[in-house]
Amino acid sequence: IDYKEKIDYKEEDFLKEVYITDKEYDKLKNLILDKKNIILQGSAGVGKSYAAKRLAYSIIGEKDNERVKMIQFHQSYSYEDFIMGYRPNENGFELEDGVFYKFCKEAEKDGRDYFLIIDEINRGNISKIFGELFMLIENDKRGKEYALELVYKDDEKFFVPENLYIIGLMNTADRSLAMLDYALRRRFIFIDIEPAFNKPQFKNDLENKNIDKDLINKIIEKFTKLNETIKSDKTLGKGYTIGHSYFCNRKNLNKEDYEDIINYEIAPTLKEYWFDNEDKAEKEIEELLNI
């Protein structure tokens, strides 16, 4: 078996797997092709990374993981990881290229569209990670005309090719993160990804797995109501809603499975949301379990 064999992936495949309409898809596609940098933002479980990969596949026309790369930022992620830096080896230190530098070079040589997906983009120190290249990711600063010398290579001018697109993913329910700086916001378009309990595709997908229709209706009813409660809570809001993906990647889903999802995945989140109001958290959990 050739595991590198590419599988065709078109717009219709995306629309079957991701819960958005064809009009929403066209808007999303046009925005990234124009701006070149977008951030999909939303609470946990709304399928941001799932949608991002499939958006990239649908634009390039196939499931090609050589042209669609996913990385994750964190507090210790650095310029040296992303662009280039010195790394220890048996002889001392050696200058090594980072993931973004290498990916840009691959895209430049190839000429076809490349997509870099950055999970948890708001967890990294953006100014530190991008360094002098922050300007070069702008859609009107791409190409050789805007090439800059790199910190570690003053004998080479580097640029971000026009055929490389960046999709950042951001969890809006992470209390530990400071607001994104203006420099990042100016270079990206922000797209909200919301729970899809009320989308017909969600219901159809569960029905196609032969899940009990009464249970499906209860899930839609319970989580639509819960998310309205979360949205109207002044200490929470839309960014803290519960996503639909808890129920999507299961071949089977019965009443016991549903209760396990509530007790072991969703209840801890609700207790954290209402950490200062235990009765409120318990009431909402009890309501979810009452099916």
GROMACS .gro file of C-alpha atoms in nm:
model
  291
    1ILE     CA    1   0.000   0.000   0.000
    2ASP     CA    2   0.129   0.343  -0.093
    3TYR     CA    3   0.042   0.553   0.212
    4LYS     CA    4   0.151   0.869   0.029
    5GLU     CA    5  -0.112   0.819  -0.240
    6LYS     CA    6  -0.325   1.132  -0.255
    7ILE     CA    7  -0.704   1.117  -0.214
    8ASP     CA    8  -0.914   1.369  -0.406
    9TYR     CA    9  -1.098   1.613  -0.181
   10LYS     CA   10  -1.337   1.874  -0.318
   11GLU     CA   11  -1.583   2.135  -0.192
   12GLU     CA   12  -1.864   1.878  -0.181
   13ASP     CA   13  -1.651   1.655   0.046
   14PHE     CA   14  -1.593   1.949   0.280
   15LEU     CA   15  -1.965   2.027   0.297
   16LYS     CA   16  -2.043   1.665   0.386
   17GLU     CA   17  -1.798   1.666   0.677
   18VAL     CA   18  -1.805   2.021   0.814
   19TYR     CA   19  -2.128   2.176   0.940
   20ILE     CA   20  -2.139   2.495   0.736
   21THR     CA   21  -2.343   2.596   0.431
   22ASP     CA   22  -2.210   2.629   0.077
   23LYS     CA   23  -2.241   3.010   0.103
   24GLU     CA   24  -2.039   3.010   0.427
   25TYR     CA   25  -1.780   2.789   0.260
   26ASP     CA   26  -1.746   3.022  -0.039
   27LYS     CA   27  -1.698   3.319   0.196
   28LEU     CA   28  -1.437   3.133   0.402
   29LYS     CA   29  -1.246   3.021   0.093
   30ASN     CA   30  -1.249   3.368  -0.063
   31LEU     CA   31  -1.132   3.529   0.262
   32ILE     CA   32  -0.828   3.307   0.302
   33LEU     CA   33  -0.730   3.324  -0.064
   34ASP     CA   34  -0.746   3.704  -0.045
   35LYS     CA   35  -0.607   3.776   0.304
   36LYS     CA   36  -0.376   3.468   0.317
   37ASN     CA   37  -0.397   3.462   0.699
   38ILE     CA   38  -0.710   3.371   0.896
   39ILE     CA   39  -0.784   3.262   1.252
   40LEU     CA   40  -1.068   3.022   1.327
   41GLN     CA   41  -1.180   3.102   1.680
   42GLY     CA   42  -1.431   2.934   1.907
   43SER     CA   43  -1.478   2.731   2.221
   44ALA     CA   44  -1.345   2.379   2.270
   45GLY     CA   45  -1.522   2.106   2.075
   46VAL     CA   46  -1.652   2.310   1.782
   47GLY     CA   47  -1.418   2.137   1.536
   48LYS     CA   48  -1.168   2.414   1.456
   49SER     CA   49  -0.874   2.190   1.363
   50TYR     CA   50  -1.107   1.947   1.183
   51ALA     CA   51  -1.251   2.230   0.972
   52ALA     CA   52  -0.910   2.392   0.910
   53LYS     CA   53  -0.753   2.078   0.764
   54ARG     CA   54  -1.052   2.007   0.544
   55LEU     CA   55  -1.067   2.366   0.425
   56ALA     CA   56  -0.705   2.336   0.313
   57TYR     CA   57  -0.766   1.997   0.148
   58SER     CA   58  -1.069   2.133  -0.039
   59ILE     CA   59  -0.873   2.427  -0.178
   60ILE     CA   60  -0.574   2.220  -0.295
   61GLY     CA   61  -0.811   1.949  -0.422
   62GLU     CA   62  -0.668   1.650  -0.236
   63LYS     CA   63  -0.571   1.517   0.105
   64ASP     CA   64  -0.202   1.603   0.081
   65ASN     CA   65  -0.030   1.621   0.420
   66GLU     CA   66   0.295   1.728   0.259
   67ARG     CA   67   0.130   2.058   0.161
   68VAL     CA   68  -0.090   2.087   0.470
   69LYS     CA   69   0.116   2.102   0.790
   70MET     CA   70  -0.013   2.144   1.146
   71ILE     CA   71   0.197   2.270   1.437
   72GLN     CA   72   0.108   2.391   1.786
   73PHE     CA   73   0.234   2.700   1.965
   74HIS     CA   74   0.303   2.701   2.341
   75GLN     CA   75   0.471   2.931   2.591
   76SER     CA   76   0.819   2.790   2.519
   77TYR     CA   77   0.788   2.793   2.140
   78SER     CA   78   1.055   3.021   1.994
   79TYR     CA   79   1.196   3.190   1.685
   80GLU     CA   80   1.458   2.916   1.679
   81ASP     CA   81   1.186   2.651   1.652
   82PHE     CA   82   0.989   2.843   1.391
   83ILE     CA   83   1.246   3.020   1.171
   84MET     CA   84   1.599   2.901   1.254
   85GLY     CA   85   1.851   2.877   1.535
   86TYR     CA   86   2.157   2.702   1.672
   87ARG     CA   87   2.106   2.351   1.807
   88PRO     CA   88   2.358   2.138   2.001
   89ASN     CA   89   2.520   1.841   1.829
   90GLU     CA   90   2.823   1.620   1.893
   91ASN     CA   91   3.060   1.894   1.769
   92GLY     CA   92   2.905   2.188   1.949
   93PHE     CA   93   2.630   2.387   1.782
   94GLU     CA   94   2.484   2.380   1.432
   95LEU     CA   95   2.249   2.623   1.258
   96GLU     CA   96   1.919   2.445   1.184
   97ASP     CA   97   1.621   2.560   0.984
   98GLY     CA   98   1.287   2.585   1.165
   99VAL     CA   99   0.951   2.451   1.051
  100PHE     CA  100   0.824   2.775   0.894
  101TYR     CA  101   1.147   2.844   0.707
  102LYS     CA  102   1.151   2.492   0.558
  103PHE     CA  103   0.781   2.503   0.471
  104CYS     CA  104   0.822   2.838   0.293
  105LYS     CA  105   1.113   2.699   0.090
  106GLU     CA  106   0.908   2.394  -0.009
  107ALA     CA  107   0.617   2.614  -0.117
  108GLU     CA  108   0.850   2.845  -0.312
  109LYS     CA  109   1.003   2.554  -0.507
  110ASP     CA  110   0.669   2.383  -0.572
  111GLY     CA  111   0.447   2.674  -0.673
  112ARG     CA  112   0.125   2.500  -0.567
  113ASP     CA  113  -0.078   2.611  -0.264
  114TYR     CA  114   0.059   2.526   0.082
  115PHE     CA  115  -0.124   2.563   0.416
  116LEU     CA  116   0.031   2.599   0.760
  117ILE     CA  117  -0.219   2.539   1.041
  118ILE     CA  118  -0.112   2.680   1.379
  119ASP     CA  119  -0.306   2.532   1.669
  120GLU     CA  120  -0.325   2.739   1.990
  121ILE     CA  121  -0.183   3.039   1.803
  122ASN     CA  122  -0.265   3.266   2.099
  123ARG     CA  123  -0.049   3.059   2.338
  124GLY     CA  124   0.278   3.162   2.178
  125ASN     CA  125   0.466   3.489   2.207
  126ILE     CA  126   0.390   3.596   1.850
  127SER     CA  127   0.644   3.880   1.828
  128LYS     CA  128   0.917   3.651   1.957
  129ILE     CA  129   0.825   3.357   1.732
  130PHE     CA  130   0.790   3.548   1.403
  131GLY     CA  131   1.063   3.803   1.475
  132GLU     CA  132   1.151   4.018   1.174
  133LEU     CA  133   0.922   3.807   0.952
  134PHE     CA  134   0.601   3.933   1.109
  135MET     CA  135   0.570   4.196   0.838
  136LEU     CA  136   0.633   3.943   0.560
  137ILE     CA  137   0.322   3.734   0.629
  138GLU     CA  138   0.095   4.026   0.529
  139ASN     CA  139  -0.089   3.955   0.205
  140ASP     CA  140   0.062   4.261   0.032
  141LYS     CA  141   0.418   4.194   0.156
  142ARG     CA  142   0.466   3.852  -0.003
  143GLY     CA  143   0.733   3.769  -0.262
  144LYS     CA  144   1.096   3.855  -0.341
  145GLU     CA  145   1.029   4.228  -0.356
  146TYR     CA  146   0.994   4.238   0.025
  147ALA     CA  147   1.271   3.991   0.114
  148LEU     CA  148   1.460   4.061   0.440
  149GLU     CA  149   1.791   3.947   0.589
  150LEU     CA  150   1.748   3.694   0.868
  151VAL     CA  151   1.899   3.725   1.215
  152TYR     CA  152   2.111   3.412   1.173
  153LYS     CA  153   2.178   3.447   0.797
  154ASP     CA  154   2.286   3.792   0.687
  155ASP     CA  155   2.405   3.649   0.354
  156GLU     CA  156   2.053   3.546   0.250
  157LYS     CA  157   1.734   3.739   0.193
  158PHE     CA  158   1.417   3.556   0.288
  159PHE     CA  159   1.055   3.608   0.184
  160VAL     CA  160   0.720   3.439   0.241
  161PRO     CA  161   0.586   3.305  -0.090
  162GLU     CA  162   0.243   3.407  -0.218
  163ASN     CA  163   0.125   3.046  -0.236
  164LEU     CA  164   0.160   2.986   0.141
  165TYR     CA  165  -0.148   3.039   0.358
  166ILE     CA  166  -0.170   3.046   0.739
  167ILE     CA  167  -0.471   2.923   0.937
  168GLY     CA  168  -0.449   2.995   1.309
  169LEU     CA  169  -0.673   2.822   1.563
  170MET     CA  170  -0.775   2.992   1.886
  171ASN     CA  171  -0.971   2.863   2.183
  172THR     CA  172  -1.186   3.151   2.309
  173ALA     CA  173  -1.253   2.982   2.645
  174ASP     CA  174  -0.896   2.992   2.777
  175ARG     CA  175  -0.892   3.224   3.077
  176SER     CA  176  -0.513   3.209   3.115
  177LEU     CA  177  -0.438   3.400   2.795
  178ALA     CA  178  -0.393   3.772   2.756
  179MET     CA  179  -0.562   3.960   2.475
  180LEU     CA  180  -0.393   3.918   2.139
  181ASP     CA  181  -0.172   4.209   2.047
  182TYR     CA  182  -0.285   4.449   1.778
  183ALA     CA  183  -0.002   4.349   1.542
  184LEU     CA  184  -0.144   3.998   1.517
  185ARG     CA  185  -0.503   4.113   1.481
  186ARG     CA  186  -0.410   4.345   1.195
  187ARG     CA  187  -0.255   4.066   0.991
  188PHE     CA  188  -0.534   3.809   1.031
  189ILE     CA  189  -0.906   3.784   0.961
  190PHE     CA  190  -1.103   3.628   1.247
  191ILE     CA  191  -1.379   3.375   1.177
  192ASP     CA  192  -1.611   3.247   1.451
  193ILE     CA  193  -1.674   2.872   1.455
  194GLU     CA  194  -1.983   2.799   1.664
  195PRO     CA  195  -2.155   2.484   1.797
  196ALA     CA  196  -2.366   2.316   1.528
  197PHE     CA  197  -2.638   2.149   1.736
  198ASN     CA  198  -2.904   2.334   1.537
  199LYS     CA  199  -2.750   2.260   1.195
  200PRO     CA  200  -2.937   1.994   0.991
  201GLN     CA  201  -2.604   1.828   0.900
  202PHE     CA  202  -2.540   1.748   1.268
  203LYS     CA  203  -2.875   1.574   1.306
  204ASN     CA  204  -2.838   1.393   0.974
  205ASP     CA  205  -2.492   1.262   1.063
  206LEU     CA  206  -2.612   1.114   1.391
  207GLU     CA  207  -2.919   0.963   1.223
  208ASN     CA  208  -2.695   0.803   0.958
  209LYS     CA  209  -2.511   0.623   1.241
  210ASN     CA  210  -2.842   0.469   1.349
  211ILE     CA  211  -2.839   0.652   1.681
  212ASP     CA  212  -3.178   0.659   1.853
  213LYS     CA  213  -3.376   0.955   1.718
  214ASP     CA  214  -3.517   1.041   2.059
  215LEU     CA  215  -3.163   1.062   2.201
  216ILE     CA  216  -3.055   1.283   1.907
  217ASN     CA  217  -3.345   1.521   1.971
  218LYS     CA  218  -3.262   1.530   2.344
  219ILE     CA  219  -2.896   1.615   2.269
  220ILE     CA  220  -3.001   1.901   2.039
  221GLU     CA  221  -3.258   2.031   2.289
  222LYS     CA  222  -3.035   2.003   2.599
  223PHE     CA  223  -2.725   2.161   2.446
  224THR     CA  224  -2.908   2.437   2.265
  225LYS     CA  225  -3.059   2.536   2.601
  226LEU     CA  226  -2.728   2.500   2.789
  227ASN     CA  227  -2.543   2.713   2.534
  228GLU     CA  228  -2.808   2.986   2.558
  229THR     CA  229  -2.754   2.985   2.936
  230ILE     CA  230  -2.375   3.012   2.888
  231LYS     CA  231  -2.413   3.295   2.634
  232SER     CA  232  -2.636   3.496   2.868
  233ASP     CA  233  -2.399   3.453   3.164
  234LYS     CA  234  -2.206   3.780   3.207
  235THR     CA  235  -1.894   3.600   3.333
  236LEU     CA  236  -1.889   3.361   3.035
  237GLY     CA  237  -2.051   3.445   2.701
  238LYS     CA  238  -2.041   3.303   2.347
  239GLY     CA  239  -1.674   3.205   2.366
  240TYR     CA  240  -1.747   2.943   2.633
  241THR     CA  241  -2.026   2.747   2.464
  242ILE     CA  242  -2.003   2.366   2.447
  243GLY     CA  243  -1.912   2.226   2.106
  244HIS     CA  244  -2.078   1.949   1.909
  245SER     CA  245  -1.769   1.737   1.841
  246TYR     CA  246  -1.816   1.541   2.166
  247PHE     CA  247  -2.089   1.350   1.981
  248CYS     CA  248  -1.953   1.338   1.626
  249ASN     CA  249  -1.662   1.096   1.627
  250ARG     CA  250  -1.846   0.797   1.772
  251LYS     CA  251  -1.963   0.493   1.578
  252ASN     CA  252  -2.215   0.412   1.851
  253LEU     CA  253  -2.395   0.636   2.095
  254ASN     CA  254  -2.649   0.506   2.343
  255LYS     CA  255  -2.786   0.643   2.670
  256GLU     CA  256  -2.491   0.506   2.871
  257ASP     CA  257  -2.239   0.658   2.627
  258TYR     CA  258  -2.422   0.990   2.650
  259GLU     CA  259  -2.406   0.982   3.032
  260ASP     CA  260  -2.032   0.906   3.019
  261ILE     CA  261  -1.972   1.208   2.792
  262ILE     CA  262  -2.163   1.431   3.035
  263ASN     CA  263  -2.005   1.295   3.354
  264TYR     CA  264  -1.643   1.266   3.242
  265GLU     CA  265  -1.599   1.526   2.966
  266ILE     CA  266  -1.857   1.803   2.999
  267ALA     CA  267  -1.930   1.813   3.374
  268PRO     CA  268  -1.568   1.904   3.467
  269THR     CA  269  -1.583   2.194   3.221
  270LEU     CA  270  -1.911   2.323   3.365
  271LYS     CA  271  -1.772   2.296   3.719
  272GLU     CA  272  -1.478   2.508   3.608
  273TYR     CA  273  -1.708   2.763   3.442
  274TRP     CA  274  -1.914   2.804   3.759
  275PHE     CA  275  -1.633   2.736   4.010
  276ASP     CA  276  -1.778   3.006   4.237
  277ASN     CA  277  -2.135   2.873   4.210
  278GLU     CA  278  -2.134   2.499   4.269
  279ASP     CA  279  -2.513   2.476   4.288
  280LYS     CA  280  -2.545   2.632   3.941
  281ALA     CA  281  -2.297   2.384   3.791
  282GLU     CA  282  -2.470   2.085   3.953
  283LYS     CA  283  -2.810   2.206   3.833
  284GLU     CA  284  -2.691   2.233   3.470
  285ILE     CA  285  -2.521   1.890   3.486
  286GLU     CA  286  -2.835   1.734   3.632
  287GLU     CA  287  -3.045   1.891   3.358
  288LEU     CA  288  -2.819   1.737   3.091
  289LEU     CA  289  -2.846   1.393   3.252
  290ASN     CA  290  -3.224   1.412   3.275
  291ILE     CA  291  -3.318   1.240   2.948
   0.00000   0.00000   0.00000
